[in-house]
mmCIF file of C-alpha atoms in Angstrom:
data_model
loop_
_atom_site.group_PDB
_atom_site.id
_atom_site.type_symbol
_atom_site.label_atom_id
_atom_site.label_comp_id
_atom_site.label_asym_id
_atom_site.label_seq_id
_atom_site.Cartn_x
_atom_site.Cartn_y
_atom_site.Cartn_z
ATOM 1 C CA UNK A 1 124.504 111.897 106.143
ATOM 2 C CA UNK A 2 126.293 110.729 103.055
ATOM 3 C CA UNK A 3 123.787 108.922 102.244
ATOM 4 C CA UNK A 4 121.203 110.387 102.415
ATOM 5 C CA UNK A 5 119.509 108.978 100.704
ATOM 6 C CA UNK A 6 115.586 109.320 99.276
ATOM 7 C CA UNK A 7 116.337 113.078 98.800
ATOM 8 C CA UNK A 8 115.437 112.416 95.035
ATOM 9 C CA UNK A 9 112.382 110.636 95.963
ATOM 10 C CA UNK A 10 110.248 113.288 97.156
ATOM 11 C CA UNK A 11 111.272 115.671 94.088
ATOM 12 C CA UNK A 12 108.493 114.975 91.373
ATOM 13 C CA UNK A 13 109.921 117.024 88.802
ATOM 14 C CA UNK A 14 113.460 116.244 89.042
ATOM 15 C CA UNK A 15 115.003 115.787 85.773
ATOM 16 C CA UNK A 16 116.728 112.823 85.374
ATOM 17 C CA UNK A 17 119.968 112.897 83.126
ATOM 18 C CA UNK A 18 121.622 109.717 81.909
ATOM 19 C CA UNK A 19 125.231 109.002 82.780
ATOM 20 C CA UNK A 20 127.455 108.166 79.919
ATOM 21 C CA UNK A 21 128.302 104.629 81.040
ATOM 22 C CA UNK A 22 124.737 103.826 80.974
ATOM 23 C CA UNK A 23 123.576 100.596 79.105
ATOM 24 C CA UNK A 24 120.934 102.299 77.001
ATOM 25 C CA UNK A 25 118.282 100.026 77.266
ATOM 26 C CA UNK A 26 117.316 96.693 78.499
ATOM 27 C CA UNK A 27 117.036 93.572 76.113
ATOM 28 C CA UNK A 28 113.385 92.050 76.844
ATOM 29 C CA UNK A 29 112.907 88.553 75.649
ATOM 30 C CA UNK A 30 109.196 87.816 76.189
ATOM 31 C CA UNK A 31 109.436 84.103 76.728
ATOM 32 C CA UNK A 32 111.223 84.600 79.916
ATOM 33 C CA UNK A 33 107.567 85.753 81.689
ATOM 34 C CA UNK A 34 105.051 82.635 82.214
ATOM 35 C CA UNK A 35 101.966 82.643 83.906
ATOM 36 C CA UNK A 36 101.518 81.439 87.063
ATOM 37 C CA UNK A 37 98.964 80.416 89.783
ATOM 38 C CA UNK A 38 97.221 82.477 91.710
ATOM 39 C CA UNK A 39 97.762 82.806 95.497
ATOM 40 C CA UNK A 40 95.178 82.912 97.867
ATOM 41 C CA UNK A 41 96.239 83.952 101.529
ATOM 42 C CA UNK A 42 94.865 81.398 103.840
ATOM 43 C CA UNK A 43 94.885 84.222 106.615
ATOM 44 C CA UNK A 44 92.588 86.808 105.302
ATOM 45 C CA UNK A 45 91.130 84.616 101.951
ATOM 46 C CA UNK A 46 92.885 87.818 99.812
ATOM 47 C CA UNK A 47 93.455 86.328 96.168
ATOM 48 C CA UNK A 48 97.099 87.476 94.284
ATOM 49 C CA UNK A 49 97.242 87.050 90.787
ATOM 50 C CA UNK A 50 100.988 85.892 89.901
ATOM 51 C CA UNK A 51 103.696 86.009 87.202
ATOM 52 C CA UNK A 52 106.549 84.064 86.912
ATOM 53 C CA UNK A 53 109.682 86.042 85.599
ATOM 54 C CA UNK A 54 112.775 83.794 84.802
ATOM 55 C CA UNK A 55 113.009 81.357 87.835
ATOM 56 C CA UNK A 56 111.061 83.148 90.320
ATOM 57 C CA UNK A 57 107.309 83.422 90.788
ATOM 58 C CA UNK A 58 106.465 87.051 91.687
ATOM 59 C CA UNK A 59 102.750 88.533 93.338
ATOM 60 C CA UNK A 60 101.531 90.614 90.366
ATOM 61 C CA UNK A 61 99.662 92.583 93.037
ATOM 62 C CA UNK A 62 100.583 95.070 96.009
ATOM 63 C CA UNK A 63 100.362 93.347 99.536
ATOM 64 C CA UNK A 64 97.107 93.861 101.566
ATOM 65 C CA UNK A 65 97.369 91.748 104.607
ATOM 66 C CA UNK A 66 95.715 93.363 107.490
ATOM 67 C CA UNK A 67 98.209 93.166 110.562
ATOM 68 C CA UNK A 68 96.387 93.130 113.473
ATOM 69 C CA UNK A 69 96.998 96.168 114.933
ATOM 70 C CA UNK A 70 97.275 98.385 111.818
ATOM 71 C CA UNK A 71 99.048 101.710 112.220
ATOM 72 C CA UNK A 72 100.505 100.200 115.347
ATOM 73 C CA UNK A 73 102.178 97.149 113.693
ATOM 74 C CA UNK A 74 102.990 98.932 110.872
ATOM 75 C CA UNK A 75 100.352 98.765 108.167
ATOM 76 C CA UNK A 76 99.122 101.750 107.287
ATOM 77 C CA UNK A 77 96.587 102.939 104.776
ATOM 78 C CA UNK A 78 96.558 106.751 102.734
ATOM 79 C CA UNK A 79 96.851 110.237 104.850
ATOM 80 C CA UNK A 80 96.692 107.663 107.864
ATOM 81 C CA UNK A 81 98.800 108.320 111.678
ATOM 82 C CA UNK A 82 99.903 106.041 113.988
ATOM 83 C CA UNK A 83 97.124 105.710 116.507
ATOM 84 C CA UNK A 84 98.431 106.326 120.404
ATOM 85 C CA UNK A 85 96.528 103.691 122.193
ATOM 86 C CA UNK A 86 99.135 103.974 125.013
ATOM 87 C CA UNK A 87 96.328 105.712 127.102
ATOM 88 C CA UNK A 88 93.084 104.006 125.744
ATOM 89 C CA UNK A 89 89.907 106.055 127.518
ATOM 90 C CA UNK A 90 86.208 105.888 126.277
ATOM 91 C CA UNK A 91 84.279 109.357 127.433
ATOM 92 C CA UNK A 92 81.254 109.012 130.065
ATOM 93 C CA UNK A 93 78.905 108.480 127.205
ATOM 94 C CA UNK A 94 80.296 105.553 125.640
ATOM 95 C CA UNK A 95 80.639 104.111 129.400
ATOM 96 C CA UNK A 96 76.964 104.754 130.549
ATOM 97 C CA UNK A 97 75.861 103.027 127.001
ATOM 98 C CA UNK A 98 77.782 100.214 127.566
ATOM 99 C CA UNK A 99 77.354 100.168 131.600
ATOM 100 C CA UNK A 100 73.376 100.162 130.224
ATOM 101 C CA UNK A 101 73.545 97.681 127.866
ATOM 102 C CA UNK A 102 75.392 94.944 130.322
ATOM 103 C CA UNK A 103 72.951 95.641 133.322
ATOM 104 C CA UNK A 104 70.071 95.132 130.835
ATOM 105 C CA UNK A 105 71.738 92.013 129.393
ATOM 106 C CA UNK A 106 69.475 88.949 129.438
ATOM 107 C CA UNK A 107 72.228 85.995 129.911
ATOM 108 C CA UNK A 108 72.959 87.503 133.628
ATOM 109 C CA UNK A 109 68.902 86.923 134.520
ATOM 110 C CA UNK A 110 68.275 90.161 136.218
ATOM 111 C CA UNK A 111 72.068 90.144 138.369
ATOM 112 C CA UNK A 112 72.779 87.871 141.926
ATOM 113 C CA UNK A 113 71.787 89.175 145.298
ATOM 114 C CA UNK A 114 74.035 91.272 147.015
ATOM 115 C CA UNK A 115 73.737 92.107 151.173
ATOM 116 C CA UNK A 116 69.982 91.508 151.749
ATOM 117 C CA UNK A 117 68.485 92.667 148.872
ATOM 118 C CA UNK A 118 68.315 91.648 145.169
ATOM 119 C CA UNK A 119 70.286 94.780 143.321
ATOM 120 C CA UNK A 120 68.586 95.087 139.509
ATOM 121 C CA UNK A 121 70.010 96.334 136.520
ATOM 122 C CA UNK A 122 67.598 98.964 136.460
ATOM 123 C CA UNK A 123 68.932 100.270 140.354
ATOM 124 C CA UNK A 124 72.503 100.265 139.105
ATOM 125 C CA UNK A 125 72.181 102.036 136.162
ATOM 126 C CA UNK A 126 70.078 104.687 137.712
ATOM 127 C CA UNK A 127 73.015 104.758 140.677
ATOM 128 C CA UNK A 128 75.576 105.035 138.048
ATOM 129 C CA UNK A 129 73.824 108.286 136.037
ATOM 130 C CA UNK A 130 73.073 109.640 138.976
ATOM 131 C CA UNK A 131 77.139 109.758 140.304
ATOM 132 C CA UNK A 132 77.644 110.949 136.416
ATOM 133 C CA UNK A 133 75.047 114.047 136.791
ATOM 134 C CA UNK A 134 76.459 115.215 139.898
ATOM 135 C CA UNK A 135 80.225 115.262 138.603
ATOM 136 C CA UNK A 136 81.404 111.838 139.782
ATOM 137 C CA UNK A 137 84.307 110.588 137.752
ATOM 138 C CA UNK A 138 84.712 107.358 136.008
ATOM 139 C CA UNK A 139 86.674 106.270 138.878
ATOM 140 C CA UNK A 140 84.185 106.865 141.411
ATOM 141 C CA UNK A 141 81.695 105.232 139.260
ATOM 142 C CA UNK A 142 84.598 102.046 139.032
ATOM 143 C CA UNK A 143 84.669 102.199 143.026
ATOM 144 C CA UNK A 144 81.142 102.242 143.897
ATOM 145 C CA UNK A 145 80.554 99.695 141.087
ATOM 146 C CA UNK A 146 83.270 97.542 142.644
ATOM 147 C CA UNK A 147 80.545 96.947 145.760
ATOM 148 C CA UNK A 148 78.986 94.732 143.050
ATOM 149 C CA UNK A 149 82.057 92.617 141.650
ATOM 150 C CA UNK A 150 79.530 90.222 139.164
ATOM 151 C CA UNK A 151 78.500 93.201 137.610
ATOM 152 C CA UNK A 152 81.651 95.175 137.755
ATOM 153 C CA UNK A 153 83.794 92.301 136.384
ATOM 154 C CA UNK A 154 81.391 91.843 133.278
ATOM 155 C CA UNK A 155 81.513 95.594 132.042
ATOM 156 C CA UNK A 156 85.115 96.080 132.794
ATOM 157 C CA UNK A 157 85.726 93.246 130.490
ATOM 158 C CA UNK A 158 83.265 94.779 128.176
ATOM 159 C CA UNK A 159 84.954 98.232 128.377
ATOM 160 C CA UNK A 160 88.491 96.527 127.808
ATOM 161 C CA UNK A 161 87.204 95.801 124.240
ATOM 162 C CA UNK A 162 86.295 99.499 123.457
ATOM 163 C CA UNK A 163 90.070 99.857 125.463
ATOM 164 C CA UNK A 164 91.535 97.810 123.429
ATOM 165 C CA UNK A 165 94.816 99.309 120.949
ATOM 166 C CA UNK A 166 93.807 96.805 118.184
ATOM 167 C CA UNK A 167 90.471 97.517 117.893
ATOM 168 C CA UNK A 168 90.671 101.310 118.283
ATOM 169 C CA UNK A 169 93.629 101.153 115.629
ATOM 170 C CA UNK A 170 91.229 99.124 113.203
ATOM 171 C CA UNK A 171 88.638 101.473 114.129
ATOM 172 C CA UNK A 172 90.746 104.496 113.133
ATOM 173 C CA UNK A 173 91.877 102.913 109.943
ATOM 174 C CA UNK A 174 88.467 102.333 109.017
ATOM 175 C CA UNK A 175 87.643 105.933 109.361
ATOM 176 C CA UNK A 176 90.174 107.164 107.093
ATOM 177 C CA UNK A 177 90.301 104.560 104.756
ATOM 178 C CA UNK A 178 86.643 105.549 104.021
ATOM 179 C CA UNK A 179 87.685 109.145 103.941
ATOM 180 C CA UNK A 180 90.790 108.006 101.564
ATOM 181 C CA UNK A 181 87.866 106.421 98.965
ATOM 182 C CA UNK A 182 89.201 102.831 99.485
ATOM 183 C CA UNK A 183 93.096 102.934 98.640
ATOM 184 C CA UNK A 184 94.231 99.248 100.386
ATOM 185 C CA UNK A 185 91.624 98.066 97.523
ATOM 186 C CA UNK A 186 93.516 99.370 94.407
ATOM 187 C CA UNK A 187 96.991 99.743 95.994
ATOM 188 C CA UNK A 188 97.286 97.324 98.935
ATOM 189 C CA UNK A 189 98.945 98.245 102.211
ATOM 190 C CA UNK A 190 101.775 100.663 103.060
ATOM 191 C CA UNK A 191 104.521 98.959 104.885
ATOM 192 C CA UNK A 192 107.121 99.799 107.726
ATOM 193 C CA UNK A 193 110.256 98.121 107.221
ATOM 194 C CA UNK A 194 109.276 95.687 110.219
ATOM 195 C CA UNK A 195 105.550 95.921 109.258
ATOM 196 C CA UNK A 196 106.164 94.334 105.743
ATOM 197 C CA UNK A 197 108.582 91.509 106.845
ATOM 198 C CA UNK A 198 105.992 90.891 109.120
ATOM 199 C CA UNK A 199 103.173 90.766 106.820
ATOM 200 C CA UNK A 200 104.293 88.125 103.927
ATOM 201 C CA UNK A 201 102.791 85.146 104.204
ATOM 202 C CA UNK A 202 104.041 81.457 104.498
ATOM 203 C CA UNK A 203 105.807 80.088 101.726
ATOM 204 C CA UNK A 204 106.509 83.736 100.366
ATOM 205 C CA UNK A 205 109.579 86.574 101.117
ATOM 206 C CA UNK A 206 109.994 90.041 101.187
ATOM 207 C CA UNK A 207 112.629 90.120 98.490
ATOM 208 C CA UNK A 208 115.923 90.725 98.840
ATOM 209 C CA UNK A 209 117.892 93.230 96.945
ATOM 210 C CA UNK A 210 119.221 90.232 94.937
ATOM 211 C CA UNK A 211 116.124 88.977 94.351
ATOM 212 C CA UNK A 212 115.143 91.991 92.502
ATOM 213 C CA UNK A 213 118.666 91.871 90.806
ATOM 214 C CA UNK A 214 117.638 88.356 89.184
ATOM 215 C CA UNK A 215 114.240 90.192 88.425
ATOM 216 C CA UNK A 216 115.816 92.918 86.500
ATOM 217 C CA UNK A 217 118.409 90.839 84.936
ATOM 218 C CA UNK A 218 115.677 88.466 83.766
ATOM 219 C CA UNK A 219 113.839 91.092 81.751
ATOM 220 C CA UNK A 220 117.026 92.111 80.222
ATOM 221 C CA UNK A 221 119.297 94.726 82.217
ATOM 222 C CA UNK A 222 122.780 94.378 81.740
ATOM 223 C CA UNK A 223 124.082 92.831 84.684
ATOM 224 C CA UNK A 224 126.306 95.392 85.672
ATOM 225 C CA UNK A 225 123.725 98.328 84.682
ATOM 226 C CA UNK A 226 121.808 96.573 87.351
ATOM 227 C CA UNK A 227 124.842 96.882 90.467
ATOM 228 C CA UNK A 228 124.969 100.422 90.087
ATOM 229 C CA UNK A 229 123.641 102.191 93.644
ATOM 230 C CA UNK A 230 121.851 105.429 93.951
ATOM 231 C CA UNK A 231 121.202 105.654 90.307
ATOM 232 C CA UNK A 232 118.315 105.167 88.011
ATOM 233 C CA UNK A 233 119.023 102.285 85.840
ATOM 234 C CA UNK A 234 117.831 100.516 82.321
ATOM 235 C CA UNK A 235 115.961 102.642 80.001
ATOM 236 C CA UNK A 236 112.354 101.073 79.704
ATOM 237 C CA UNK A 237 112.798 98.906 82.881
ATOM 238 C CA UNK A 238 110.657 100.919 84.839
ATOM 239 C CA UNK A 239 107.726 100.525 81.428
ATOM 240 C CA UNK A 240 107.936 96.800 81.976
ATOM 241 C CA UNK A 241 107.317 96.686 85.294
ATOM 242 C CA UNK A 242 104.420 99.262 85.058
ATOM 243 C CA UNK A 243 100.729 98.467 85.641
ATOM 244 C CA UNK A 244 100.380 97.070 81.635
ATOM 245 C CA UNK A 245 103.933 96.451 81.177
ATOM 246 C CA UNK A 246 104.699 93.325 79.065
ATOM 247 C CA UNK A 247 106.637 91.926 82.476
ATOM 248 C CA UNK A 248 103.028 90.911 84.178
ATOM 249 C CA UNK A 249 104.320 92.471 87.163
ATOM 250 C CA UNK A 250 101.811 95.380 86.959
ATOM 251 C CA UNK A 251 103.601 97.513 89.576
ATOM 252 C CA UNK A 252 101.072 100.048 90.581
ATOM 253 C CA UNK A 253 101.576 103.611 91.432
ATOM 254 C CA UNK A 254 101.201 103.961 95.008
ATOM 255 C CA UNK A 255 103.128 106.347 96.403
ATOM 256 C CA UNK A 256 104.664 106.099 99.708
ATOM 257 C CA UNK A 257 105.298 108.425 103.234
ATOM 258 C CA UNK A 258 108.335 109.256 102.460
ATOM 259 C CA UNK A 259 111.384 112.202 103.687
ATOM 260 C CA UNK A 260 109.904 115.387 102.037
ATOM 261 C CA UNK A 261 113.551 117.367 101.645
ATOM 262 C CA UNK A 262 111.951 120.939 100.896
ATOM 263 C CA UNK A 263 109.982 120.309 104.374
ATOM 264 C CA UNK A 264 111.977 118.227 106.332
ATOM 265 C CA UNK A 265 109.044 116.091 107.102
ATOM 266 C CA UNK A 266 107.620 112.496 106.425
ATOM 267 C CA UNK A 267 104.879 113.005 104.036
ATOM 268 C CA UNK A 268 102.356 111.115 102.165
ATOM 269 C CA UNK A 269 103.425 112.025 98.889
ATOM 270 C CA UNK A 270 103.324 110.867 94.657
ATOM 271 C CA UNK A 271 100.251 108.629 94.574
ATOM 272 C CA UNK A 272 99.806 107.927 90.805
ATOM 273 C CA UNK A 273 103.092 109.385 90.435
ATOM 274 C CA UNK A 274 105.808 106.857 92.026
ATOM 275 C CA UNK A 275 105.775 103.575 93.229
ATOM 276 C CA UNK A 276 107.760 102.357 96.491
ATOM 277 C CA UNK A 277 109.125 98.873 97.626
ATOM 278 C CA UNK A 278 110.983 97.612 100.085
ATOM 279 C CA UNK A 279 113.350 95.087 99.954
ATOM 280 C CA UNK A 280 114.672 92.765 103.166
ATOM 281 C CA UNK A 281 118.030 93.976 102.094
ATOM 282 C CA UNK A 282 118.712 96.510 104.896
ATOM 283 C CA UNK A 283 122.055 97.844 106.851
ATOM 284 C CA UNK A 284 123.717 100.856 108.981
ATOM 285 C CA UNK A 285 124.337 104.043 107.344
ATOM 286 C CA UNK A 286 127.678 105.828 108.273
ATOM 287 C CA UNK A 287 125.726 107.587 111.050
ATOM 288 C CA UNK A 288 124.341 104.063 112.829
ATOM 289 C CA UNK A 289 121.284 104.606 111.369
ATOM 290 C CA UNK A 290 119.039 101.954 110.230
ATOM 291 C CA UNK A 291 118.550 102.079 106.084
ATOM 292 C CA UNK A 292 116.996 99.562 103.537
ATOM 293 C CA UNK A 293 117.748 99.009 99.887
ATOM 294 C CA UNK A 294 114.725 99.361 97.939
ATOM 295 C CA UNK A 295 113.281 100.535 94.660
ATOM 296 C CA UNK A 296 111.349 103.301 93.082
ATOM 297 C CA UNK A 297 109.535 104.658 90.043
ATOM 298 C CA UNK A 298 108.182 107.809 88.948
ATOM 299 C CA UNK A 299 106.232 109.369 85.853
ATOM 300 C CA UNK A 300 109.099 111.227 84.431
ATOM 301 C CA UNK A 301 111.540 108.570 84.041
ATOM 302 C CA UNK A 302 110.949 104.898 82.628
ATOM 303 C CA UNK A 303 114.178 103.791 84.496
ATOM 304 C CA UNK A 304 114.075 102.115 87.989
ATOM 305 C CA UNK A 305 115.694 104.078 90.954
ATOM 306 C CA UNK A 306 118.285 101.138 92.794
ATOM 307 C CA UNK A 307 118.896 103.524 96.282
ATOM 308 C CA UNK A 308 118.738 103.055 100.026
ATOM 309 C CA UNK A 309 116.002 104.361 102.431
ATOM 310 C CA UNK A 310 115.796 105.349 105.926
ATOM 311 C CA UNK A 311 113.878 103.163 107.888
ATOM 312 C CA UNK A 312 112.892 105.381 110.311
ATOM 313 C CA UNK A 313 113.745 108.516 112.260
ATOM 314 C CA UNK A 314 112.158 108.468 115.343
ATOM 315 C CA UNK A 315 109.294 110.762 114.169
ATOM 316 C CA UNK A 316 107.483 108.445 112.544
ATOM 317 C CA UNK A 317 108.216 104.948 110.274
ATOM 318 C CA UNK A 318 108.920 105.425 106.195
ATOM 319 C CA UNK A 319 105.779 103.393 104.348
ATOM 320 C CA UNK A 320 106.147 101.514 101.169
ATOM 321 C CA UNK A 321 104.594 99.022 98.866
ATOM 322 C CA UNK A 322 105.001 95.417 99.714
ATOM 323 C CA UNK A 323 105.551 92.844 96.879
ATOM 324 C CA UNK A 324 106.199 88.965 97.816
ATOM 325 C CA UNK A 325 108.273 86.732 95.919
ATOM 326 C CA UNK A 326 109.412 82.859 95.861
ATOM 327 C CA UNK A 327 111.863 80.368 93.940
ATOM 328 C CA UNK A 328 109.598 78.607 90.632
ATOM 329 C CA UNK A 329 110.023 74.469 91.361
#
């Protein structure tokens, strides 16, 4: 491609080289950063402490909305897949506990009469282990089950809930963000492109690529330092907009899954090193291929990398960092 594109990303000890028409610097003025109210997202009761910077009012804090659905939606935590729900199963264990606990369930008062004979919980459980023992499948069980629809109808809905893609993708994203030591906590939620215009809540946008033009303008980059593409612009921009920068907007370190060049894979790669984020700002590479504007830091330069980003390949989605923004009344 001739674009592409994020081939510097994934290279943590690039050295960067300034061009000769480079602005050296940016010109902060600290009275152009106010503080501002804090958000609270009516949908999951997450608090976002916010800056203002020039006319806008930015989240001084990653994104961490929880899209139903998680990996399979788009919102992904560290070192985490994309579940495949496509063919939800639970093994014969999980079905005999749950087969167990709905014939033993009190609110269905022992189970209706079927033929001429009461059937108990106790009789169909002990029909149901018994099929299991002798090498019955699960389908078998389902069919002979079926001869008692009450019953059949309340564990199959029970079973659809173990079935279910959302909860076995929030299951799975518990699991490894426990193994991960709780990143969504310090870094929020990484993002597919359609994942994080999906996640920003009402009243707030995924910024565009002009939006973080005004951004960087407003702390002082020379307005036509800032248009440059594919290029790492404004010396000290990047220090600003750092966790403890003197912008507020306390950009953290996240890292991203990004196109590993040496590997030719997506990769979870450069926590505490880089930080990734989208913008809505997206278009067709010369290929057809979908690509979005966004922006990027790293450790070993304190300039802010203005590039485009594949979306996806087909493999898997690209994850970034989500920030919101929104016009200051």
């Amino acid at each position: 491609m001739k674009r592409l594109i994020i081939s510097l990303l994934s290279l943590v000890g690039l050295c960067v080289s300034c061009n000769d028409n480079d602005v050296d610097g940016v010109s902060f003025d600290s009275s152009v950063v106010k503080p501002a109210e804090d958000f609270t997202d009516p949908r999951d009761n997450n608090t976002y402490h916010c800056v203002q910077i020039g006319n806008q009012i930015w989240m001084a804090e990653n994104l961490r909305y929880q899209i139903p659905g998680n990996s399979i939606a788009g919102c992904y935590t560290w070192d985490e897949e994309q579940v495949d729900a496509s063919n939800a199963t639970v093994d014969d264990e999980t079905y005999k506990r749950i087969a167990t606990e709905v014939a033993n369930d009190p609110k269905y008062n022992g189970w209706p009469q079927y033929g001429n004979k009461r059937v108990t919980g106790t009789q169909m459980i002990m029909s149901m282990i018994m099929m299991f023992d002798y090498g019955y499948t699960q389908a078998d069980v389902d069919e002979y089950l079926t001869y008692y629809p009450d019953y059949y109808e309340a564990l199959t809905a029970e079973l659809d809930k173990v079935r279910d893609p959302i909860i076995i993708a929030e299951t799975h994203f518990k699991a490894v963000e426990k193994e991960n030591g709780g990143y969504v906590a310090k870094y929020g939620f990484l993002y597919s492109f359609d994942g994080a215009k999906q996640a920003v809540p009402e009243g707030w946008r995924l910024p565009s690529d002009e939006d973080w033009l005004k951004l960087e303008q407003a702390l002082g980059l020379n307005a036509s330092e800032s248009l440059r593409n594919e290029a790492w612009r404004g010396s000290g921009l990047a220090t600003l907009l750092s966790e403890g920068g003197q912008s507020g907007f306390n950009a953290k370190r996240a890292g991203g899954n990004i196109y590993v060049i040496k590997t030719k894979e997506y990769n979870y790669v450069n926590k505490d090193d880089s930080w990734y984020y989208w913008t809505s700002t997206s278009e067709k590479n010369t290929d057809g291929a979908d690509i979005a504007i966004i922006r990027m830091s790293a450790k070993y330069s304190d300039k802010v990398w203005r590039g485009t980003s594949p979306v996806t390949t087909g493999y898997r989605d690209v994850l970034y960092s989500v920030r919101c923004v929104k016009d200051a009344k």
